[in-house]
mmCIF file of C-alpha atoms in Angstrom:
data_model
loop_
_atom_site.group_PDB
_atom_site.id
_atom_site.type_symbol
_atom_site.label_atom_id
_atom_site.label_comp_id
_atom_site.label_asym_id
_atom_site.label_seq_id
_atom_site.Cartn_x
_atom_site.Cartn_y
_atom_site.Cartn_z
ATOM 1 C CA MET Q 16 29.481 25.115 -3.810
ATOM 2 C CA VAL Q 17 27.156 26.048 -0.943
ATOM 3 C CA PHE Q 18 26.184 23.191 1.349
ATOM 4 C CA ASN Q 19 22.942 22.650 3.257
ATOM 5 C CA LEU Q 20 24.348 19.738 5.270
ATOM 6 C CA ILE Q 21 27.535 19.677 7.323
ATOM 7 C CA LEU Q 22 28.553 16.404 8.958
ATOM 8 C CA ILE Q 23 31.244 16.223 11.621
ATOM 9 C CA THR Q 24 32.827 12.828 12.157
ATOM 10 C CA GLY Q 25 35.724 11.288 14.047
ATOM 11 C CA VAL Q 26 36.616 8.536 16.481
ATOM 12 C CA PRO Q 27 34.958 8.563 19.923
ATOM 13 C CA GLY Q 28 36.533 11.069 22.314
ATOM 14 C CA VAL Q 29 38.293 13.120 19.620
ATOM 15 C CA GLY Q 30 36.259 16.281 20.279
ATOM 16 C CA LYS Q 31 33.255 16.185 17.917
ATOM 17 C CA THR Q 32 30.802 17.327 20.578
ATOM 18 C CA THR Q 33 33.162 20.046 21.818
ATOM 19 C CA ILE Q 34 33.376 21.496 18.303
ATOM 20 C CA PHE Q 35 29.645 21.016 17.777
ATOM 21 C CA LYS Q 36 28.817 22.961 20.958
ATOM 22 C CA LYS Q 37 31.238 25.728 19.962
ATOM 23 C CA ILE Q 38 29.422 26.075 16.633
ATOM 24 C CA ALA Q 39 26.103 26.371 18.498
ATOM 25 C CA ASP Q 40 27.522 28.965 20.903
ATOM 26 C CA ASP Q 41 28.946 31.031 18.055
ATOM 27 C CA LEU Q 42 25.659 30.866 16.130
ATOM 28 C CA LYS Q 43 23.733 31.980 19.213
ATOM 29 C CA SER Q 44 26.095 34.936 19.632
ATOM 30 C CA LEU Q 45 25.411 35.829 15.981
ATOM 31 C CA LYS Q 46 21.651 35.670 16.769
ATOM 32 C CA VAL Q 47 21.107 32.774 14.352
ATOM 33 C CA PRO Q 48 17.996 30.812 15.404
ATOM 34 C CA ILE Q 49 18.847 27.157 16.007
ATOM 35 C CA VAL Q 50 17.018 24.102 17.262
ATOM 36 C CA GLY Q 51 18.513 20.796 18.258
ATOM 37 C CA PHE Q 52 20.320 18.874 20.923
ATOM 38 C CA TYR Q 53 23.647 17.417 21.942
ATOM 39 C CA THR Q 54 24.877 14.414 23.866
ATOM 40 C CA GLU Q 55 26.644 15.031 27.153
ATOM 41 C CA GLU Q 56 28.702 12.603 29.202
ATOM 42 C CA VAL Q 57 27.512 12.186 32.777
ATOM 43 C CA ARG Q 58 30.355 11.718 35.257
ATOM 44 C CA ASN Q 59 30.473 10.737 38.913
ATOM 45 C CA GLY Q 60 32.327 12.683 41.603
ATOM 46 C CA LEU Q 61 35.549 10.825 40.776
ATOM 47 C CA GLY Q 62 35.415 11.779 37.096
ATOM 48 C CA GLY Q 63 34.330 8.353 35.852
ATOM 49 C CA ARG Q 64 31.687 8.196 33.126
ATOM 50 C CA VAL Q 65 28.322 6.958 34.383
ATOM 51 C CA GLY Q 66 26.298 7.510 31.242
ATOM 52 C CA PHE Q 67 25.051 9.982 28.683
ATOM 53 C CA ASP Q 68 22.279 12.579 28.693
ATOM 54 C CA ILE Q 69 20.569 14.288 25.782
ATOM 55 C CA VAL Q 70 20.328 18.077 26.205
ATOM 56 C CA THR Q 71 18.404 20.537 24.015
ATOM 57 C CA PHE Q 72 19.612 24.036 23.226
ATOM 58 C CA ASP Q 73 16.595 25.226 25.227
ATOM 59 C CA GLY Q 74 17.954 23.457 28.319
ATOM 60 C CA ASP Q 75 15.698 20.378 28.465
ATOM 61 C CA ARG Q 76 17.583 17.289 29.594
ATOM 62 C CA GLY Q 77 16.873 13.569 29.649
ATOM 63 C CA ILE Q 78 18.676 10.291 30.106
ATOM 64 C CA LEU Q 79 20.123 8.802 26.954
ATOM 65 C CA ALA Q 80 22.047 5.854 28.425
ATOM 66 C CA ARG Q 81 23.304 4.438 31.700
ATOM 67 C CA PRO Q 82 25.329 1.341 32.590
ATOM 68 C CA SER Q 83 23.108 -1.712 32.280
ATOM 69 C CA LYS Q 84 23.419 -2.645 35.951
ATOM 70 C CA THR Q 85 22.422 0.704 37.450
ATOM 71 C CA SER Q 86 19.287 1.148 39.564
ATOM 72 C CA GLU Q 87 18.223 4.094 37.351
ATOM 73 C CA LEU Q 88 17.298 1.532 34.706
ATOM 74 C CA ALA Q 89 14.428 0.154 36.751
ATOM 75 C CA SER Q 90 12.186 2.871 35.307
ATOM 76 C CA PHE Q 91 13.260 2.351 31.682
ATOM 77 C CA LYS Q 92 10.335 0.905 29.753
ATOM 78 C CA ARG Q 93 12.159 0.234 26.485
ATOM 79 C CA LEU Q 94 15.796 -0.736 26.782
ATOM 80 C CA HIS Q 95 18.372 -1.354 24.087
ATOM 81 C CA LYS Q 96 21.866 -2.390 25.034
ATOM 82 C CA LEU Q 97 25.069 -1.078 23.476
ATOM 83 C CA SER Q 98 28.331 -2.187 25.031
ATOM 84 C CA ARG Q 99 27.941 -1.694 28.787
ATOM 85 C CA TYR Q 100 25.144 0.870 28.385
ATOM 86 C CA SER Q 101 21.394 0.580 28.072
ATOM 87 C CA VAL Q 102 19.632 3.265 26.055
ATOM 88 C CA ASP Q 103 16.445 4.861 27.384
ATOM 89 C CA ILE Q 104 14.391 5.094 24.187
ATOM 90 C CA GLU Q 105 11.425 6.676 25.961
ATOM 91 C CA SER Q 106 13.558 9.541 27.278
ATOM 92 C CA LEU Q 107 15.322 9.965 23.925
ATOM 93 C CA ASP Q 108 11.987 10.170 22.088
ATOM 94 C CA GLN Q 109 10.536 12.557 24.647
ATOM 95 C CA ILE Q 110 13.453 15.004 24.304
ATOM 96 C CA SER Q 111 14.306 14.655 20.595
ATOM 97 C CA GLY Q 112 10.843 13.907 19.205
ATOM 98 C CA PRO Q 113 9.368 17.426 19.325
ATOM 99 C CA ILE Q 114 12.514 18.867 17.748
ATOM 100 C CA LEU Q 115 12.704 16.270 14.988
ATOM 101 C CA THR Q 116 8.968 16.268 14.226
ATOM 102 C CA SER Q 117 8.714 20.033 13.937
ATOM 103 C CA ASN Q 118 7.328 21.133 10.591
ATOM 104 C CA ASN Q 119 9.220 24.394 10.885
ATOM 105 C CA THR Q 120 12.100 24.164 8.425
ATOM 106 C CA ASP Q 121 13.330 27.721 9.001
ATOM 107 C CA PRO Q 122 15.713 27.299 11.962
ATOM 108 C CA LEU Q 123 19.008 25.596 11.479
ATOM 109 C CA LEU Q 124 18.834 22.086 12.919
ATOM 110 C CA LEU Q 125 21.794 20.823 14.982
ATOM 111 C CA ILE Q 126 21.989 17.173 16.029
ATOM 112 C CA ASP Q 127 24.731 15.570 18.125
ATOM 113 C CA GLU Q 128 24.738 12.695 17.400
ATOM 114 C CA ILE Q 129 23.168 10.524 14.717
ATOM 115 C CA GLY Q 130 24.745 7.394 16.146
ATOM 116 C CA LYS Q 131 24.017 3.853 17.181
ATOM 117 C CA MET Q 132 22.382 4.760 20.516
ATOM 118 C CA GLU Q 133 20.009 7.243 18.907
ATOM 119 C CA LEU Q 134 19.240 4.912 15.998
ATOM 120 C CA PHE Q 135 17.716 2.369 18.407
ATOM 121 C CA SER Q 136 14.686 4.686 18.355
ATOM 122 C CA THR Q 137 12.199 4.057 15.538
ATOM 123 C CA LEU Q 138 10.900 7.626 15.909
ATOM 124 C CA PHE Q 139 14.441 9.001 15.597
ATOM 125 C CA GLN Q 140 15.076 6.885 12.481
ATOM 126 C CA ASP Q 141 11.805 7.949 10.852
ATOM 127 C CA ARG Q 142 12.424 11.641 11.520
ATOM 128 C CA ILE Q 143 16.018 11.525 10.218
ATOM 129 C CA ARG Q 144 14.730 9.878 7.023
ATOM 130 C CA LYS Q 145 12.202 12.731 6.613
ATOM 131 C CA ILE Q 146 14.894 15.333 7.304
ATOM 132 C CA THR Q 147 17.153 13.597 4.744
ATOM 133 C CA ASN Q 148 14.415 13.962 2.122
ATOM 134 C CA ASP Q 149 14.013 17.650 3.041
ATOM 135 C CA LEU Q 150 17.783 18.116 2.679
ATOM 136 C CA ARG Q 151 17.790 16.514 -0.767
ATOM 137 C CA ILE Q 152 15.311 19.072 -2.075
ATOM 138 C CA GLY Q 153 17.000 21.986 -0.317
ATOM 139 C CA LYS Q 154 14.182 22.500 2.179
ATOM 140 C CA ARG Q 155 16.286 22.202 5.336
ATOM 141 C CA MET Q 156 19.757 22.954 6.742
ATOM 142 C CA LEU Q 157 21.474 20.586 9.172
ATOM 143 C CA ILE Q 158 24.724 20.343 11.088
ATOM 144 C CA ALA Q 159 25.208 16.927 12.704
ATOM 145 C CA THR Q 160 27.825 14.640 14.173
ATOM 146 C CA ILE Q 161 28.075 11.046 13.012
ATOM 147 C CA PRO Q 162 30.310 8.097 13.895
ATOM 148 C CA ILE Q 163 33.292 7.470 11.661
ATOM 149 C CA THR Q 164 33.429 3.686 11.702
ATOM 150 C CA SER Q 165 31.479 1.541 9.291
ATOM 151 C CA ARG Q 166 30.420 -0.771 12.098
ATOM 152 C CA HIS Q 167 28.231 2.087 13.362
ATOM 153 C CA SER Q 168 27.068 3.010 9.889
ATOM 154 C CA SER Q 169 23.545 2.436 8.811
ATOM 155 C CA ASP Q 170 21.578 3.196 5.691
ATOM 156 C CA ILE Q 171 20.422 6.385 7.423
ATOM 157 C CA ILE Q 172 23.962 7.696 7.935
ATOM 158 C CA GLU Q 173 25.108 6.557 4.492
ATOM 159 C CA ASN Q 174 22.117 8.291 2.864
ATOM 160 C CA LEU Q 175 23.071 11.537 4.608
ATOM 161 C CA ARG Q 176 26.659 11.203 3.374
ATOM 162 C CA LYS Q 177 25.399 10.753 -0.220
ATOM 163 C CA ILE Q 178 23.461 14.028 -0.341
ATOM 164 C CA ASP Q 179 24.952 16.259 -3.049
ATOM 165 C CA ASN Q 180 25.038 19.369 -0.860
ATOM 166 C CA CYS Q 181 26.880 17.624 1.986
ATOM 167 C CA GLN Q 182 30.265 18.575 3.377
ATOM 168 C CA VAL Q 183 32.004 16.181 5.778
ATOM 169 C CA PHE Q 184 34.672 17.252 8.261
ATOM 170 C CA GLU Q 185 36.726 14.537 9.944
ATOM 171 C CA ILE Q 186 38.063 15.544 13.350
ATOM 172 C CA THR Q 187 41.371 13.926 14.314
ATOM 173 C CA LYS Q 188 43.765 14.378 17.210
ATOM 174 C CA THR Q 189 46.060 16.170 14.761
ATOM 175 C CA ASN Q 190 43.537 18.706 13.437
ATOM 176 C CA ARG Q 191 41.048 19.154 16.277
ATOM 177 C CA ASN Q 192 42.683 22.372 17.479
ATOM 178 C CA THR Q 193 42.957 23.907 14.004
ATOM 179 C CA ILE Q 194 39.937 22.724 11.954
ATOM 180 C CA TYR Q 195 37.293 24.897 13.614
ATOM 181 C CA PRO Q 196 37.812 27.992 11.394
ATOM 182 C CA ASP Q 197 37.291 25.837 8.278
ATOM 183 C CA ILE Q 198 34.085 24.349 9.692
ATOM 184 C CA MET Q 199 32.760 27.737 10.770
ATOM 185 C CA SER Q 200 33.592 29.195 7.357
ATOM 186 C CA SER Q 201 31.403 26.515 5.749
ATOM 187 C CA VAL Q 202 28.647 27.124 8.301
ATOM 188 C CA ARG Q 203 28.697 30.857 7.489
ATOM 189 C CA LYS Q 204 28.546 30.131 3.748
ATOM 190 C CA MET Q 205 25.656 27.729 4.294
ATOM 191 C CA LEU Q 206 23.743 30.411 6.212
ATOM 192 C CA GLY Q 207 24.800 33.293 3.963
ATOM 193 C CA ILE Q 208 26.370 35.273 6.831
#
């Protein structure tokens, strides 16, 4: 079976984004047109995490989340809190919105991540629902990362998982160094390359 949706899941910190970025790099080297974005940890000079940014494959960058007590949050107009972080919905929508609202269904869409922080955005939710409908009728191709735990699940994530042409790869500490060839094989089949 050929898939038009590949989901990569696993516990936080297991390497989903690392694998996701490697897929994007390999596709770029194969001259496959892609659009999308990934989530990047922001660290201080001591290596401690101070938040998350959202970065497009074209190099645009915006704040996704920062600790709730940071001075950077003074400019956030719409805040949603998750754990010790507050999510900057305005920045998320500004960076992801043009990519997700594009009517062009030709390029492969890559999204890291369809998770709880991103799902605070109504625009993000609406666009993922539209993309899900496009996937169901074979009008779009998507590679995305999603959380593994049900506590972060939503109807949006569950609806993606239920698409007939969906393949899910679970990244674990045991397989994270060996699963990439299997994922890339499925990506190549999906793209017919």
